[in-house]
C-alpha cells in the first residue's frame, strides 16, 4: 500500500540523507584544508590547485553515486507509483521552501561575507545572530503556512484533498530545508 511505501521511504530516506550529508561534510572538510594549503607563489601552486580540484570533483562524484544508489533503493522499494508520489512530494516541499525562504540563504552568505571582510568580530557575531533568527522565523512561518494550506496544496497537486495529511507532515521538511539552507 501507499502507507507502507511511505514508511519504507522514510526509513531508507533517513539513511540516505545521513550518507549524503556525511559526504558533503567530508568534501567541505577536505576542501577547507586544501584551501589553506594553496598559495599564489611557488612552482607547486599549480599542482596544489589540481589536487584540490580533483579532491572536490571526486567528492562530488561520490555524492552523485550515493544519490543514484539511494534512488535505486527507493525505486525497488516503492515501485513506479511510489517514485512518482515521492517526486510530487519533493516538488511540493521544494516549492514551499523556496517561497518561504525568501532567498535568505544567498543573502545570508553575502552579509556574513561582508561582515568577515570588515574583520570586526562584533559585526560578524551580529550578522550570524540576525541570520539565524531570521532563518528560524521564516522557516516557522513557511512551516505553519504549508500546514495551513495543506488541503489546498493537495487538491492542486493531486486533484484530491486525500493527501493533505502527508503534505502537513511535509511542512516539517519545509522548516528543515530552510534552516539547512
PDB file of C-alpha atoms in Angstrom:
ATOM      1  CA  UNK A   1       0.000   0.000   0.000  1.00  0.00           C
ATOM      2  CA  UNK A   2       0.962   3.641  -0.221  1.00  0.00           C
ATOM      3  CA  UNK A   3       1.268   3.917   3.567  1.00  0.00           C
ATOM      4  CA  UNK A   4       3.749   1.010   3.684  1.00  0.00           C
ATOM      5  CA  UNK A   5       5.712   2.608   0.859  1.00  0.00           C
ATOM      6  CA  UNK A   6       5.882   5.910   2.710  1.00  0.00           C
ATOM      7  CA  UNK A   7       7.107   4.179   5.882  1.00  0.00           C
ATOM      8  CA  UNK A   8       9.801   2.348   3.889  1.00  0.00           C
ATOM      9  CA  UNK A   9      10.694   5.610   2.132  1.00  0.00           C
ATOM     10  CA  UNK A  10      11.109   7.348   5.479  1.00  0.00           C
ATOM     11  CA  UNK A  11      13.364   4.575   6.802  1.00  0.00           C
ATOM     12  CA  UNK A  12      15.504   4.478   3.665  1.00  0.00           C
ATOM     13  CA  UNK A  13      15.427   8.266   3.307  1.00  0.00           C
ATOM     14  CA  UNK A  14      16.928   8.854   6.729  1.00  0.00           C
ATOM     15  CA  UNK A  15      19.888   6.588   5.990  1.00  0.00           C
ATOM     16  CA  UNK A  16      20.392   8.057   2.524  1.00  0.00           C
ATOM     17  CA  UNK A  17      20.185  11.600   3.828  1.00  0.00           C
ATOM     18  CA  UNK A  18      22.726  10.864   6.551  1.00  0.00           C
ATOM     19  CA  UNK A  19      25.120   9.383   3.992  1.00  0.00           C
ATOM     20  CA  UNK A  20      24.703  12.352   1.646  1.00  0.00           C
ATOM     21  CA  UNK A  21      25.250  14.874   4.431  1.00  0.00           C
ATOM     22  CA  UNK A  22      28.317  12.978   5.636  1.00  0.00           C
ATOM     23  CA  UNK A  23      29.753  13.015   2.116  1.00  0.00           C
ATOM     24  CA  UNK A  24      29.108  16.750   1.781  1.00  0.00           C
ATOM     25  CA  UNK A  25      30.724  17.484   5.143  1.00  0.00           C
ATOM     26  CA  UNK A  26      33.681  15.323   4.164  1.00  0.00           C
ATOM     27  CA  UNK A  27      34.120  17.246   0.924  1.00  0.00           C
ATOM     28  CA  UNK A  28      33.906  20.597   2.716  1.00  0.00           C
ATOM     29  CA  UNK A  29      36.378  19.475   5.353  1.00  0.00           C
ATOM     30  CA  UNK A  30      38.898  18.391   2.747  1.00  0.00           C
ATOM     31  CA  UNK A  31      38.257  21.486   0.665  1.00  0.00           C
ATOM     32  CA  UNK A  32      38.867  23.705   3.694  1.00  0.00           C
ATOM     33  CA  UNK A  33      42.175  22.006   4.468  1.00  0.00           C
ATOM     34  CA  UNK A  34      43.248  22.125   0.841  1.00  0.00           C
ATOM     35  CA  UNK A  35      42.213  25.758   0.504  1.00  0.00           C
ATOM     36  CA  UNK A  36      44.671  26.755   3.234  1.00  0.00           C
ATOM     37  CA  UNK A  37      47.482  24.841   1.555  1.00  0.00           C
ATOM     38  CA  UNK A  38      47.087  26.601  -1.807  1.00  0.00           C
ATOM     39  CA  UNK A  39      49.336  29.598  -2.261  1.00  0.00           C
ATOM     40  CA  UNK A  40      49.749  32.084  -5.066  1.00  0.00           C
ATOM     41  CA  UNK A  41      53.526  31.811  -5.204  1.00  0.00           C
ATOM     42  CA  UNK A  42      55.887  28.997  -5.991  1.00  0.00           C
ATOM     43  CA  UNK A  43      56.047  26.321  -8.647  1.00  0.00           C
ATOM     44  CA  UNK A  44      53.896  23.873  -6.695  1.00  0.00           C
ATOM     45  CA  UNK A  45      50.769  26.021  -6.670  1.00  0.00           C
ATOM     46  CA  UNK A  46      49.510  24.593  -9.967  1.00  0.00           C
ATOM     47  CA  UNK A  47      49.923  21.094  -8.621  1.00  0.00           C
ATOM     48  CA  UNK A  48      48.107  22.017  -5.393  1.00  0.00           C
ATOM     49  CA  UNK A  49      45.271  23.616  -7.328  1.00  0.00           C
ATOM     50  CA  UNK A  50      44.963  20.485  -9.452  1.00  0.00           C
ATOM     51  CA  UNK A  51      44.910  18.291  -6.344  1.00  0.00           C
ATOM     52  CA  UNK A  52      42.268  20.473  -4.722  1.00  0.00           C
ATOM     53  CA  UNK A  53      40.131  20.418  -7.854  1.00  0.00           C
ATOM     54  CA  UNK A  54      40.454  16.651  -8.153  1.00  0.00           C
ATOM     55  CA  UNK A  55      39.537  16.199  -4.497  1.00  0.00           C
ATOM     56  CA  UNK A  56      36.439  18.375  -4.755  1.00  0.00           C
ATOM     57  CA  UNK A  57      35.435  16.744  -8.043  1.00  0.00           C
ATOM     58  CA  UNK A  58      35.951  13.296  -6.558  1.00  0.00           C
ATOM     59  CA  UNK A  59      33.824  14.094  -3.542  1.00  0.00           C
ATOM     60  CA  UNK A  60      31.077  15.454  -5.806  1.00  0.00           C
ATOM     61  CA  UNK A  61      31.285  12.223  -7.794  1.00  0.00           C
ATOM     62  CA  UNK A  62      30.939  10.247  -4.579  1.00  0.00           C
ATOM     63  CA  UNK A  63      27.848  12.256  -3.612  1.00  0.00           C
ATOM     64  CA  UNK A  64      26.361  11.636  -7.083  1.00  0.00           C
ATOM     65  CA  UNK A  65      26.971   7.880  -6.819  1.00  0.00           C
ATOM     66  CA  UNK A  66      25.400   7.794  -3.355  1.00  0.00           C
ATOM     67  CA  UNK A  67      22.366   9.704  -4.657  1.00  0.00           C
ATOM     68  CA  UNK A  68      21.959   7.235  -7.535  1.00  0.00           C
ATOM     69  CA  UNK A  69      22.180   4.311  -5.091  1.00  0.00           C
ATOM     70  CA  UNK A  70      19.629   5.976  -2.817  1.00  0.00           C
ATOM     71  CA  UNK A  71      17.200   6.495  -5.704  1.00  0.00           C
ATOM     72  CA  UNK A  72      17.688   2.889  -6.825  1.00  0.00           C
ATOM     73  CA  UNK A  73      16.768   1.637  -3.354  1.00  0.00           C
ATOM     74  CA  UNK A  74      13.698   3.869  -3.396  1.00  0.00           C
ATOM     75  CA  UNK A  75      12.714   2.603  -6.838  1.00  0.00           C
ATOM     76  CA  UNK A  76      12.975  -1.030  -5.768  1.00  0.00           C
ATOM     77  CA  UNK A  77      11.073  -0.456  -2.507  1.00  0.00           C
ATOM     78  CA  UNK A  78       8.375   1.859  -3.843  1.00  0.00           C
ATOM     79  CA  UNK A  79       7.912   0.945  -7.486  1.00  0.00           C
ATOM     80  CA  UNK A  80       6.902   3.363 -10.227  1.00  0.00           C
ATOM     81  CA  UNK A  81       3.842   4.762  -8.441  1.00  0.00           C
ATOM     82  CA  UNK A  82       5.819   5.370  -5.252  1.00  0.00           C
ATOM     83  CA  UNK A  83       8.588   7.125  -7.165  1.00  0.00           C
ATOM     84  CA  UNK A  84       6.035   9.401  -8.804  1.00  0.00           C
ATOM     85  CA  UNK A  85       4.486  10.151  -5.429  1.00  0.00           C
ATOM     86  CA  UNK A  86       7.923  10.840  -3.975  1.00  0.00           C
ATOM     87  CA  UNK A  87       8.653  13.251  -6.821  1.00  0.00           C
ATOM     88  CA  UNK A  88       5.412  15.134  -6.250  1.00  0.00           C
ATOM     89  CA  UNK A  89       6.038  15.362  -2.507  1.00  0.00           C
ATOM     90  CA  UNK A  90       9.562  16.575  -3.178  1.00  0.00           C
ATOM     91  CA  UNK A  91       8.256  19.232  -5.561  1.00  0.00           C
ATOM     92  CA  UNK A  92       5.695  20.462  -3.039  1.00  0.00           C
ATOM     93  CA  UNK A  93       8.318  20.659  -0.309  1.00  0.00           C
ATOM     94  CA  UNK A  94      10.903  22.336  -2.536  1.00  0.00           C
ATOM     95  CA  UNK A  95       8.434  24.926  -3.814  1.00  0.00           C
ATOM     96  CA  UNK A  96       7.213  25.746  -0.310  1.00  0.00           C
ATOM     97  CA  UNK A  97      10.795  26.055   0.963  1.00  0.00           C
ATOM     98  CA  UNK A  98      11.784  28.296  -1.935  1.00  0.00           C
ATOM     99  CA  UNK A  99       8.783  30.562  -1.453  1.00  0.00           C
ATOM    100  CA  UNK A 100       9.073  30.585   2.332  1.00  0.00           C
ATOM    101  CA  UNK A 101      12.827  31.103   2.418  1.00  0.00           C
ATOM    102  CA  UNK A 102      12.712  34.425   0.553  1.00  0.00           C
ATOM    103  CA  UNK A 103      16.314  33.901  -0.609  1.00  0.00           C
ATOM    104  CA  UNK A 104      17.683  34.075   2.928  1.00  0.00           C
ATOM    105  CA  UNK A 105      20.403  31.516   2.198  1.00  0.00           C
ATOM    106  CA  UNK A 106      22.117  33.512  -0.552  1.00  0.00           C
ATOM    107  CA  UNK A 107      21.668  36.903   1.099  1.00  0.00           C
ATOM    108  CA  UNK A 108      22.908  35.468   4.393  1.00  0.00           C
ATOM    109  CA  UNK A 109      26.114  34.283   2.759  1.00  0.00           C
ATOM    110  CA  UNK A 110      26.590  37.731   1.274  1.00  0.00           C
ATOM    111  CA  UNK A 111      26.024  39.502   4.616  1.00  0.00           C
ATOM    112  CA  UNK A 112      28.328  37.204   6.574  1.00  0.00           C
ATOM    113  CA  UNK A 113      30.965  37.624   3.860  1.00  0.00           C
ATOM    114  CA  UNK A 114      30.631  41.389   4.127  1.00  0.00           C
ATOM    115  CA  UNK A 115      30.976  41.194   7.917  1.00  0.00           C
ATOM    116  CA  UNK A 116      34.028  38.916   7.600  1.00  0.00           C
ATOM    117  CA  UNK A 117      35.713  41.370   5.255  1.00  0.00           C
ATOM    118  CA  UNK A 118      35.438  44.098   7.884  1.00  0.00           C
ATOM    119  CA  UNK A 119      37.337  41.868  10.361  1.00  0.00           C
ATOM    120  CA  UNK A 120      35.066  43.184  13.126  1.00  0.00           C
ATOM    121  CA  UNK A 121      34.179  40.263  15.386  1.00  0.00           C
ATOM    122  CA  UNK A 122      31.134  42.120  16.726  1.00  0.00           C
ATOM    123  CA  UNK A 123      29.772  42.681  13.201  1.00  0.00           C
ATOM    124  CA  UNK A 124      30.319  39.007  12.379  1.00  0.00           C
ATOM    125  CA  UNK A 125      28.502  37.883  15.531  1.00  0.00           C
ATOM    126  CA  UNK A 126      25.648  40.315  14.860  1.00  0.00           C
ATOM    127  CA  UNK A 127      25.272  39.149  11.255  1.00  0.00           C
ATOM    128  CA  UNK A 128      25.236  35.494  12.270  1.00  0.00           C
ATOM    129  CA  UNK A 129      22.738  36.044  15.075  1.00  0.00           C
ATOM    130  CA  UNK A 130      20.444  38.059  12.805  1.00  0.00           C
ATOM    131  CA  UNK A 131      20.688  35.446  10.067  1.00  0.00           C
ATOM    132  CA  UNK A 132      19.914  32.640  12.495  1.00  0.00           C
ATOM    133  CA  UNK A 133      16.887  34.433  13.949  1.00  0.00           C
ATOM    134  CA  UNK A 134      15.527  35.426  10.546  1.00  0.00           C
ATOM    135  CA  UNK A 135      16.016  31.891   9.231  1.00  0.00           C
ATOM    136  CA  UNK A 136      14.109  30.422  12.168  1.00  0.00           C
ATOM    137  CA  UNK A 137      11.336  32.988  11.757  1.00  0.00           C
ATOM    138  CA  UNK A 138      10.970  32.412   8.013  1.00  0.00           C
ATOM    139  CA  UNK A 139      11.164  28.643   8.476  1.00  0.00           C
ATOM    140  CA  UNK A 140       8.471  28.686  11.145  1.00  0.00           C
ATOM    141  CA  UNK A 141       6.189  30.891   9.046  1.00  0.00           C
ATOM    142  CA  UNK A 142       6.686  28.667   5.981  1.00  0.00           C
ATOM    143  CA  UNK A 143       6.085  25.536   8.072  1.00  0.00           C
ATOM    144  CA  UNK A 144       2.860  26.909   9.548  1.00  0.00           C
ATOM    145  CA  UNK A 145       1.750  28.271   6.169  1.00  0.00           C
ATOM    146  CA  UNK A 146       2.347  24.931   4.462  1.00  0.00           C
ATOM    147  CA  UNK A 147       0.458  23.162   7.219  1.00  0.00           C
ATOM    148  CA  UNK A 148      -2.487  25.551   6.994  1.00  0.00           C
ATOM    149  CA  UNK A 149      -2.624  25.340   3.189  1.00  0.00           C
ATOM    150  CA  UNK A 150      -2.166  21.559   3.054  1.00  0.00           C
ATOM    151  CA  UNK A 151      -5.682  20.821   1.758  1.00  0.00           C
ATOM    152  CA  UNK A 152      -5.419  23.434  -0.992  1.00  0.00           C
ATOM    153  CA  UNK A 153      -1.965  22.151  -1.976  1.00  0.00           C
ATOM    154  CA  UNK A 154      -3.175  18.552  -2.004  1.00  0.00           C
ATOM    155  CA  UNK A 155      -6.160  19.439  -4.149  1.00  0.00           C
ATOM    156  CA  UNK A 156      -3.982  21.486  -6.504  1.00  0.00           C
ATOM    157  CA  UNK A 157      -1.137  18.967  -6.895  1.00  0.00           C
ATOM    158  CA  UNK A 158      -3.007  15.649  -6.646  1.00  0.00           C
ATOM    159  CA  UNK A 159      -6.517  16.697  -7.618  1.00  0.00           C
ATOM    160  CA  UNK A 160      -7.907  15.427  -4.324  1.00  0.00           C
ATOM    161  CA  UNK A 161      -7.615  16.509  -0.673  1.00  0.00           C
ATOM    162  CA  UNK A 162      -6.757  12.896   0.237  1.00  0.00           C
ATOM    163  CA  UNK A 163      -3.019  13.676   0.592  1.00  0.00           C
ATOM    164  CA  UNK A 164      -3.468  16.695   2.886  1.00  0.00           C
ATOM    165  CA  UNK A 165      -2.140  14.775   5.895  1.00  0.00           C
ATOM    166  CA  UNK A 166       1.079  13.861   4.108  1.00  0.00           C
ATOM    167  CA  UNK A 167       1.581  17.460   2.995  1.00  0.00           C
ATOM    168  CA  UNK A 168       1.027  18.506   6.609  1.00  0.00           C
ATOM    169  CA  UNK A 169       3.912  16.244   7.618  1.00  0.00           C
ATOM    170  CA  UNK A 170       5.997  17.732   4.799  1.00  0.00           C
ATOM    171  CA  UNK A 171       5.642  21.135   6.446  1.00  0.00           C
ATOM    172  CA  UNK A 172       8.313  19.990   8.925  1.00  0.00           C
ATOM    173  CA  UNK A 173      10.523  19.182   5.939  1.00  0.00           C
ATOM    174  CA  UNK A 174       9.983  22.737   4.698  1.00  0.00           C
ATOM    175  CA  UNK A 175      11.222  24.068   8.027  1.00  0.00           C
ATOM    176  CA  UNK A 176      14.302  21.803   7.948  1.00  0.00           C
ATOM    177  CA  UNK A 177      15.042  22.715   4.327  1.00  0.00           C
ATOM    178  CA  UNK A 178      15.007  26.438   5.072  1.00  0.00           C
ATOM    179  CA  UNK A 179      17.179  26.003   8.159  1.00  0.00           C
ATOM    180  CA  UNK A 180      19.702  23.806   6.338  1.00  0.00           C
ATOM    181  CA  UNK A 181      19.935  26.373   3.541  1.00  0.00           C
TER     182      UNK A 181
END
